[in-house]
Amino acid sequence: MSKTAIITGSGRGIGAAIAKKLAKNGFNIVINELSEQAGEQTAEECRALGVKAGVYAWDVSDYSQCEEMVKKIKDEFGTIDVLVNNAGITRDGLLLRMSEENYDDVIRINQKSVFNMTKFVGAVMLRQKSGSIVNLASVAGLYGNPGQMNYSASKGAVISMTKTSAKELGSRGIRVNAVAPGFISTPMTDKLTDEQKNAIMGQIAMKRYGTAEEVANVVAFLCGEESSYVTGQVIEISGGLSM
Ligand code: NAD
């Protein structure tokens, strides 16, 4: 039986690149998005690579929806071998101007979603005694970033959640790792001003942004057998942003 991978928020950007890379590696693909329409193009591109792929629309920050959808996916695909917690948002603003709503939304979507999905998919993987989970953190979660109190807090938490779940699940054959991308060209970073982009470029050793495919390559390594003795780690993908 083919292996199955769930990639949250995979209708576009980094998530879509991960879905296509894992499809190339032979995984059946579960594309999660907020609407079916948002995920359909990625699903078609995965199917063109010869695997089964479906779009499942739900909000990963909603605990009950995650429980219900993981059960449905397990029933339909038979097995869940890989989970990539990729869905995320930014609501940037300086601390003193940041609204409570913008703080809470980012924590709920970027952080609580990882709890929800790791809990319900982790239960399936525990019964299988195998699985690999990869969380999308960020350099902001490692080093902090002005204007991102909410986002850096959520991604710092994702890093500690990665380590805790790796420790809890490791003895049952389940690995949990994180990647911490720097600045990757996607719709999320298109929103930055030229001034912000220039300031960031000055700090990158390789003097260019990364691509979604460059993140997907590292995530695919962590999902697959070639990283079979790697767990609880955070791999930075930033072109040498911090050295
Ligand atoms: P993106 O905004 O292009 O894509 C994110 C996707 O997640 C969207 O398609 C969106 O619809 C979906 N999504 C948002 N909230 C959701 C929810 N509640 N339930 C289900 N789906 C939801 O972002 P991206 O740049 O591809 O980023 C992907 C991940 O990588 C995020 O976790 C982000 O924080 C992280 N990251 C990105 C960068 C970067 O430079 N782009 C850097 C570091 C980390």
mmCIF file of C-alpha atoms and ligand atoms in Angstrom:
data_model
loop_
_atom_site.group_PDB
_atom_site.id
_atom_site.type_symbol
_atom_site.label_atom_id
_atom_site.label_comp_id
_atom_site.label_asym_id
_atom_site.label_seq_id
_atom_site.Cartn_x
_atom_site.Cartn_y
_atom_site.Cartn_z
ATOM 1 C CA MET A 1 0.000 0.000 0.000
ATOM 2 C CA SER A 2 1.267 3.496 -0.848
ATOM 3 C CA LYS A 3 2.155 5.876 1.925
ATOM 4 C CA THR A 4 0.040 8.964 2.636
ATOM 5 C CA ALA A 5 1.162 12.501 3.498
ATOM 6 C CA ILE A 6 -1.012 15.322 4.863
ATOM 7 C CA ILE A 7 0.299 18.817 4.123
ATOM 8 C CA THR A 8 -1.665 21.617 5.794
ATOM 9 C CA GLY A 9 -2.160 24.907 3.929
ATOM 10 C CA SER A 10 -0.846 23.369 0.706
ATOM 11 C CA GLY A 11 -2.869 25.193 -1.935
ATOM 12 C CA ARG A 12 -0.035 27.602 -2.661
ATOM 13 C CA GLY A 13 3.466 28.703 -1.623
ATOM 14 C CA ILE A 14 5.750 26.392 0.344
ATOM 15 C CA GLY A 15 2.963 23.895 1.111
ATOM 16 C CA ALA A 16 2.175 23.386 -2.582
ATOM 17 C CA ALA A 17 5.879 22.804 -3.348
ATOM 18 C CA ILE A 18 6.082 20.235 -0.518
ATOM 19 C CA ALA A 19 2.959 18.428 -1.771
ATOM 20 C CA LYS A 20 4.416 18.151 -5.298
ATOM 21 C CA LYS A 21 7.833 17.011 -4.053
ATOM 22 C CA LEU A 22 6.262 14.294 -1.876
ATOM 23 C CA ALA A 23 4.012 13.259 -4.788
ATOM 24 C CA LYS A 24 7.164 12.878 -6.930
ATOM 25 C CA ASN A 25 8.539 10.664 -4.147
ATOM 26 C CA GLY A 26 5.437 8.435 -4.453
ATOM 27 C CA PHE A 27 3.289 9.573 -1.512
ATOM 28 C CA ASN A 28 -0.470 9.857 -1.861
ATOM 29 C CA ILE A 29 -1.264 13.450 -0.995
ATOM 30 C CA VAL A 30 -3.863 15.040 1.272
ATOM 31 C CA ILE A 31 -4.062 18.740 0.532
ATOM 32 C CA ASN A 32 -5.581 20.802 3.310
ATOM 33 C CA GLU A 33 -6.855 24.317 2.659
ATOM 34 C CA LEU A 34 -9.548 26.657 3.946
ATOM 35 C CA SER A 35 -11.612 26.002 0.778
ATOM 36 C CA GLU A 36 -11.656 23.146 -1.766
ATOM 37 C CA GLN A 37 -11.087 25.637 -4.562
ATOM 38 C CA ALA A 38 -7.832 26.871 -2.962
ATOM 39 C CA GLY A 39 -6.336 23.374 -3.084
ATOM 40 C CA GLU A 40 -7.590 22.031 -6.405
ATOM 41 C CA GLN A 41 -4.669 23.155 -8.593
ATOM 42 C CA THR A 42 -2.076 21.540 -6.316
ATOM 43 C CA ALA A 43 -4.196 18.364 -6.271
ATOM 44 C CA GLU A 44 -4.296 18.243 -10.060
ATOM 45 C CA GLU A 45 -0.527 18.731 -10.291
ATOM 46 C CA CYS A 46 0.018 15.891 -7.799
ATOM 47 C CA ARG A 47 -2.376 13.576 -9.677
ATOM 48 C CA ALA A 48 -0.430 14.313 -12.878
ATOM 49 C CA LEU A 49 2.572 12.773 -11.096
ATOM 50 C CA GLY A 50 0.653 9.487 -10.821
ATOM 51 C CA VAL A 51 -0.441 9.457 -7.169
ATOM 52 C CA LYS A 52 -3.800 9.761 -5.408
ATOM 53 C CA ALA A 53 -4.441 13.335 -4.242
ATOM 54 C CA GLY A 54 -7.473 14.979 -2.674
ATOM 55 C CA VAL A 55 -8.393 18.362 -1.221
ATOM 56 C CA TYR A 56 -9.824 18.428 2.300
ATOM 57 C CA ALA A 57 -11.104 21.833 3.350
ATOM 58 C CA TRP A 58 -11.012 22.704 7.028
ATOM 59 C CA ASP A 59 -9.508 25.209 9.451
ATOM 60 C CA VAL A 60 -6.507 23.610 11.167
ATOM 61 C CA SER A 61 -6.830 25.942 14.146
ATOM 62 C CA ASP A 62 -10.207 24.319 14.974
ATOM 63 C CA TYR A 63 -9.711 21.360 17.338
ATOM 64 C CA SER A 64 -12.954 19.495 16.530
ATOM 65 C CA GLN A 65 -12.565 19.911 12.767
ATOM 66 C CA CYS A 66 -9.034 18.460 12.987
ATOM 67 C CA GLU A 67 -10.310 15.444 14.957
ATOM 68 C CA GLU A 68 -13.111 14.787 12.476
ATOM 69 C CA MET A 69 -10.974 15.269 9.329
ATOM 70 C CA VAL A 70 -8.053 13.120 10.529
ATOM 71 C CA LYS A 71 -10.530 10.281 11.170
ATOM 72 C CA LYS A 72 -12.040 10.750 7.698
ATOM 73 C CA ILE A 73 -8.607 10.806 6.009
ATOM 74 C CA LYS A 74 -7.506 7.653 7.897
ATOM 75 C CA ASP A 75 -10.698 5.876 6.772
ATOM 76 C CA GLU A 76 -10.246 6.950 3.140
ATOM 77 C CA PHE A 77 -6.462 6.474 2.764
ATOM 78 C CA GLY A 78 -5.929 3.590 5.233
ATOM 79 C CA THR A 79 -2.695 5.004 6.648
ATOM 80 C CA ILE A 80 -1.147 8.390 7.562
ATOM 81 C CA ASP A 81 2.640 8.230 7.307
ATOM 82 C CA VAL A 82 3.673 11.885 7.070
ATOM 83 C CA LEU A 83 2.248 15.095 8.499
ATOM 84 C CA VAL A 84 3.640 18.471 7.454
ATOM 85 C CA ASN A 85 2.299 21.270 9.650
ATOM 86 C CA ASN A 86 2.715 24.069 7.122
ATOM 87 C CA ALA A 87 -0.401 26.316 7.351
ATOM 88 C CA GLY A 88 0.476 29.705 8.768
ATOM 89 C CA ILE A 89 -0.280 33.422 8.607
ATOM 90 C CA THR A 90 1.386 36.734 9.397
ATOM 91 C CA ARG A 91 -0.293 39.796 10.917
ATOM 92 C CA ASP A 92 2.773 42.024 11.319
ATOM 93 C CA GLY A 93 2.938 45.228 13.315
ATOM 94 C CA LEU A 94 5.060 46.849 15.983
ATOM 95 C CA LEU A 95 4.315 45.632 19.488
ATOM 96 C CA LEU A 96 2.739 48.831 20.805
ATOM 97 C CA ARG A 97 0.377 48.994 17.834
ATOM 98 C CA MET A 98 -0.475 45.311 17.594
ATOM 99 C CA SER A 99 -4.138 44.511 18.249
ATOM 100 C CA GLU A 100 -5.175 41.683 20.550
ATOM 101 C CA GLU A 101 -7.020 40.115 17.621
ATOM 102 C CA ASN A 102 -3.876 40.041 15.445
ATOM 103 C CA TYR A 103 -1.911 38.486 18.311
ATOM 104 C CA ASP A 104 -4.534 35.818 19.040
ATOM 105 C CA ASP A 105 -5.178 34.910 15.379
ATOM 106 C CA VAL A 106 -1.497 34.219 14.683
ATOM 107 C CA ILE A 107 -1.065 32.125 17.834
ATOM 108 C CA ARG A 108 -4.236 30.146 17.083
ATOM 109 C CA ILE A 109 -3.433 29.444 13.424
ATOM 110 C CA ASN A 110 0.355 28.957 13.611
ATOM 111 C CA GLN A 111 0.684 27.329 17.027
ATOM 112 C CA LYS A 112 -2.550 25.702 18.187
ATOM 113 C CA SER A 113 -2.932 24.025 14.781
ATOM 114 C CA VAL A 114 0.310 22.141 15.463
ATOM 115 C CA PHE A 115 -1.095 20.864 18.778
ATOM 116 C CA ASN A 116 -4.373 19.834 17.114
ATOM 117 C CA MET A 117 -2.837 18.016 14.171
ATOM 118 C CA THR A 118 0.068 16.402 16.050
ATOM 119 C CA LYS A 119 -2.346 15.054 18.664
ATOM 120 C CA PHE A 120 -4.802 13.437 16.219
ATOM 121 C CA VAL A 121 -2.311 12.276 13.572
ATOM 122 C CA GLY A 122 0.116 11.228 16.343
ATOM 123 C CA ALA A 123 -2.570 8.861 17.690
ATOM 124 C CA VAL A 124 -2.856 7.199 14.251
ATOM 125 C CA MET A 125 0.947 6.956 13.927
ATOM 126 C CA LEU A 126 1.246 5.471 17.436
ATOM 127 C CA ARG A 127 -1.016 2.593 16.378
ATOM 128 C CA GLN A 128 1.074 2.149 13.188
ATOM 129 C CA LYS A 129 4.319 2.455 15.227
ATOM 130 C CA SER A 130 5.803 4.672 12.510
ATOM 131 C CA GLY A 131 5.546 8.138 11.032
ATOM 132 C CA SER A 132 7.333 11.388 10.353
ATOM 133 C CA ILE A 133 6.091 14.854 11.284
ATOM 134 C CA VAL A 134 7.693 18.058 9.984
ATOM 135 C CA ASN A 135 6.753 21.471 11.360
ATOM 136 C CA LEU A 136 7.281 24.785 9.558
ATOM 137 C CA ALA A 137 8.982 27.093 12.048
ATOM 138 C CA SER A 138 10.895 30.228 10.984
ATOM 139 C CA VAL A 139 14.098 32.136 11.650
ATOM 140 C CA ALA A 140 11.775 34.578 13.485
ATOM 141 C CA GLY A 141 11.114 31.805 16.013
ATOM 142 C CA LEU A 142 14.838 31.273 16.546
ATOM 143 C CA TYR A 143 16.087 34.873 16.727
ATOM 144 C CA GLY A 144 13.022 37.147 17.029
ATOM 145 C CA ASN A 145 12.098 39.795 14.458
ATOM 146 C CA PRO A 146 10.881 43.378 14.935
ATOM 147 C CA GLY A 147 7.226 43.741 13.950
ATOM 148 C CA GLN A 148 6.543 40.054 14.539
ATOM 149 C CA MET A 149 5.853 39.643 18.273
ATOM 150 C CA ASN A 150 2.900 37.364 17.453
ATOM 151 C CA TYR A 151 4.585 35.419 14.638
ATOM 152 C CA SER A 152 7.946 34.913 16.400
ATOM 153 C CA ALA A 153 6.119 33.747 19.564
ATOM 154 C CA SER A 154 4.110 31.224 17.525
ATOM 155 C CA LYS A 155 7.181 29.892 15.697
ATOM 156 C CA GLY A 156 9.288 29.736 18.886
ATOM 157 C CA ALA A 157 6.500 27.601 20.326
ATOM 158 C CA VAL A 158 6.500 25.394 17.223
ATOM 159 C CA ILE A 159 10.212 24.696 17.860
ATOM 160 C CA SER A 160 9.626 23.674 21.494
ATOM 161 C CA MET A 161 6.552 21.642 20.484
ATOM 162 C CA THR A 162 8.745 19.832 17.924
ATOM 163 C CA LYS A 163 11.227 18.851 20.642
ATOM 164 C CA THR A 164 8.546 17.808 23.143
ATOM 165 C CA SER A 165 6.642 15.671 20.653
ATOM 166 C CA ALA A 166 9.919 14.121 19.399
ATOM 167 C CA LYS A 167 10.683 13.095 23.003
ATOM 168 C CA GLU A 168 7.165 11.752 23.637
ATOM 169 C CA LEU A 169 6.789 9.825 20.373
ATOM 170 C CA GLY A 170 10.354 8.716 19.551
ATOM 171 C CA SER A 171 10.226 5.347 21.312
ATOM 172 C CA ARG A 172 7.239 4.412 19.113
ATOM 173 C CA GLY A 173 9.078 4.972 15.834
ATOM 174 C CA ILE A 174 7.703 8.457 15.184
ATOM 175 C CA ARG A 175 10.121 11.261 14.293
ATOM 176 C CA VAL A 176 9.315 14.971 14.636
ATOM 177 C CA ASN A 177 11.520 17.678 13.141
ATOM 178 C CA ALA A 178 11.196 21.321 12.136
ATOM 179 C CA VAL A 179 12.562 23.536 9.410
ATOM 180 C CA ALA A 180 13.207 27.228 9.988
ATOM 181 C CA PRO A 181 13.066 29.025 6.640
ATOM 182 C CA GLY A 182 14.495 32.511 6.260
ATOM 183 C CA PHE A 183 13.053 34.620 3.445
ATOM 184 C CA ILE A 184 11.364 32.553 0.779
ATOM 185 C CA SER A 185 9.571 34.056 -2.243
ATOM 186 C CA THR A 186 5.872 33.243 -1.722
ATOM 187 C CA PRO A 187 2.595 35.201 -1.487
ATOM 188 C CA MET A 188 3.365 35.600 2.257
ATOM 189 C CA THR A 189 6.596 37.567 1.658
ATOM 190 C CA ASP A 190 5.286 39.425 -1.431
ATOM 191 C CA LYS A 191 3.533 41.683 1.093
ATOM 192 C CA LEU A 192 6.849 43.097 2.450
ATOM 193 C CA THR A 193 7.800 46.659 1.463
ATOM 194 C CA ASP A 194 10.916 47.310 -0.688
ATOM 195 C CA GLU A 195 12.562 48.883 2.362
ATOM 196 C CA GLN A 196 11.968 45.699 4.405
ATOM 197 C CA LYS A 197 13.182 43.501 1.516
ATOM 198 C CA ASN A 198 16.420 45.521 1.123
ATOM 199 C CA ALA A 199 17.139 45.380 4.854
ATOM 200 C CA ILE A 200 16.678 41.602 4.847
ATOM 201 C CA MET A 201 18.850 41.087 1.742
ATOM 202 C CA GLY A 202 21.762 42.804 3.495
ATOM 203 C CA GLN A 203 21.792 40.034 6.112
ATOM 204 C CA ILE A 204 21.647 37.028 3.755
ATOM 205 C CA ALA A 205 25.084 35.530 2.975
ATOM 206 C CA MET A 206 23.876 34.140 -0.368
ATOM 207 C CA LYS A 207 22.320 37.522 -1.382
ATOM 208 C CA ARG A 208 19.068 36.062 -2.664
ATOM 209 C CA TYR A 209 15.740 34.799 -1.324
ATOM 210 C CA GLY A 210 15.038 31.098 -1.205
ATOM 211 C CA THR A 211 12.457 29.291 -3.291
ATOM 212 C CA ALA A 212 9.566 27.165 -2.062
ATOM 213 C CA GLU A 213 11.200 24.191 -3.844
ATOM 214 C CA GLU A 214 14.401 24.649 -1.802
ATOM 215 C CA VAL A 215 12.340 24.356 1.387
ATOM 216 C CA ALA A 216 10.420 21.377 -0.013
ATOM 217 C CA ASN A 217 13.674 19.482 -0.701
ATOM 218 C CA VAL A 218 14.720 19.663 2.976
ATOM 219 C CA VAL A 219 11.209 18.803 4.199
ATOM 220 C CA ALA A 220 11.119 15.764 1.876
ATOM 221 C CA PHE A 221 14.468 14.599 3.308
ATOM 222 C CA LEU A 222 13.032 14.834 6.843
ATOM 223 C CA CYS A 223 9.858 12.978 5.773
ATOM 224 C CA GLY A 224 11.725 10.076 4.170
ATOM 225 C CA GLU A 225 13.883 7.112 5.185
ATOM 226 C CA GLU A 226 17.176 8.915 4.496
ATOM 227 C CA SER A 227 16.689 10.837 7.762
ATOM 228 C CA SER A 228 15.673 7.734 9.755
ATOM 229 C CA TYR A 229 17.880 8.623 12.792
ATOM 230 C CA VAL A 230 17.065 12.358 12.867
ATOM 231 C CA THR A 231 14.462 13.632 15.327
ATOM 232 C CA GLY A 232 13.796 16.727 17.446
ATOM 233 C CA GLN A 233 15.966 18.884 15.137
ATOM 234 C CA VAL A 234 15.471 22.311 13.599
ATOM 235 C CA ILE A 235 17.114 22.820 10.197
ATOM 236 C CA GLU A 236 17.559 26.423 9.111
ATOM 237 C CA ILE A 237 16.955 27.099 5.391
ATOM 238 C CA SER A 238 18.005 30.715 5.097
ATOM 239 C CA GLY A 239 20.937 31.116 2.702
ATOM 240 C CA GLY A 240 23.156 31.880 5.692
ATOM 241 C CA LEU A 241 21.020 34.550 7.370
ATOM 242 C CA SER A 242 22.482 33.881 10.787
ATOM 243 C CA MET A 243 26.115 32.931 11.235
HETATM 244 P P1 NAD B 1 1.340 31.320 2.166
HETATM 245 O O1 NAD B 1 0.564 32.423 2.812
HETATM 246 O O2 NAD B 1 1.763 31.478 0.750
HETATM 247 O O3 NAD B 1 0.526 29.941 2.291
HETATM 248 C C1 NAD B 1 -0.066 29.532 3.501
HETATM 249 C C2 NAD B 1 -1.303 28.712 3.192
HETATM 250 O O4 NAD B 1 -1.907 28.322 4.436
HETATM 251 C C3 NAD B 1 -2.363 29.502 2.407
HETATM 252 O O5 NAD B 1 -2.697 28.803 1.226
HETATM 253 C C4 NAD B 1 -3.538 29.606 3.376
HETATM 254 O O6 NAD B 1 -4.813 29.554 2.734
HETATM 255 C C5 NAD B 1 -3.313 28.405 4.282
HETATM 256 N N1 NAD B 1 -3.941 28.608 5.595
HETATM 257 C C6 NAD B 1 -3.894 29.705 6.379
HETATM 258 N N2 NAD B 1 -4.613 29.534 7.485
HETATM 259 C C7 NAD B 1 -5.125 28.274 7.428
HETATM 260 C C8 NAD B 1 -5.950 27.512 8.291
HETATM 261 N N3 NAD B 1 -6.403 28.015 9.446
HETATM 262 N N4 NAD B 1 -6.287 26.246 7.921
HETATM 263 C C9 NAD B 1 -5.848 25.734 6.749
HETATM 264 N N5 NAD B 1 -5.053 26.417 5.884
HETATM 265 C C10 NAD B 1 -4.706 27.670 6.225
HETATM 266 O O7 NAD B 1 2.589 31.059 3.109
HETATM 267 P P2 NAD B 1 4.034 30.392 2.800
HETATM 268 O O8 NAD B 1 5.002 31.492 2.598
HETATM 269 O O9 NAD B 1 3.914 29.308 1.797
HETATM 270 O O10 NAD B 1 4.340 29.776 4.245
HETATM 271 C C11 NAD B 1 4.116 28.415 4.577
HETATM 272 C C12 NAD B 1 4.673 28.167 5.977
HETATM 273 O O11 NAD B 1 6.064 28.472 6.000
HETATM 274 C C13 NAD B 1 4.016 29.025 7.063
HETATM 275 O O12 NAD B 1 3.889 28.291 8.246
HETATM 276 C C14 NAD B 1 5.030 30.145 7.242
HETATM 277 O O13 NAD B 1 4.932 30.732 8.510
HETATM 278 C C15 NAD B 1 6.332 29.402 7.038
HETATM 279 N N6 NAD B 1 7.453 30.277 6.659
HETATM 280 C C16 NAD B 1 7.419 30.993 5.499
HETATM 281 C C17 NAD B 1 8.500 31.818 5.188
HETATM 282 C C18 NAD B 1 8.548 32.630 3.928
HETATM 283 O O14 NAD B 1 9.516 33.386 3.754
HETATM 284 N N7 NAD B 1 7.586 32.528 3.035
HETATM 285 C C19 NAD B 1 9.579 31.908 6.070
HETATM 286 C C20 NAD B 1 9.559 31.178 7.240
HETATM 287 C C21 NAD B 1 8.493 30.349 7.527
#
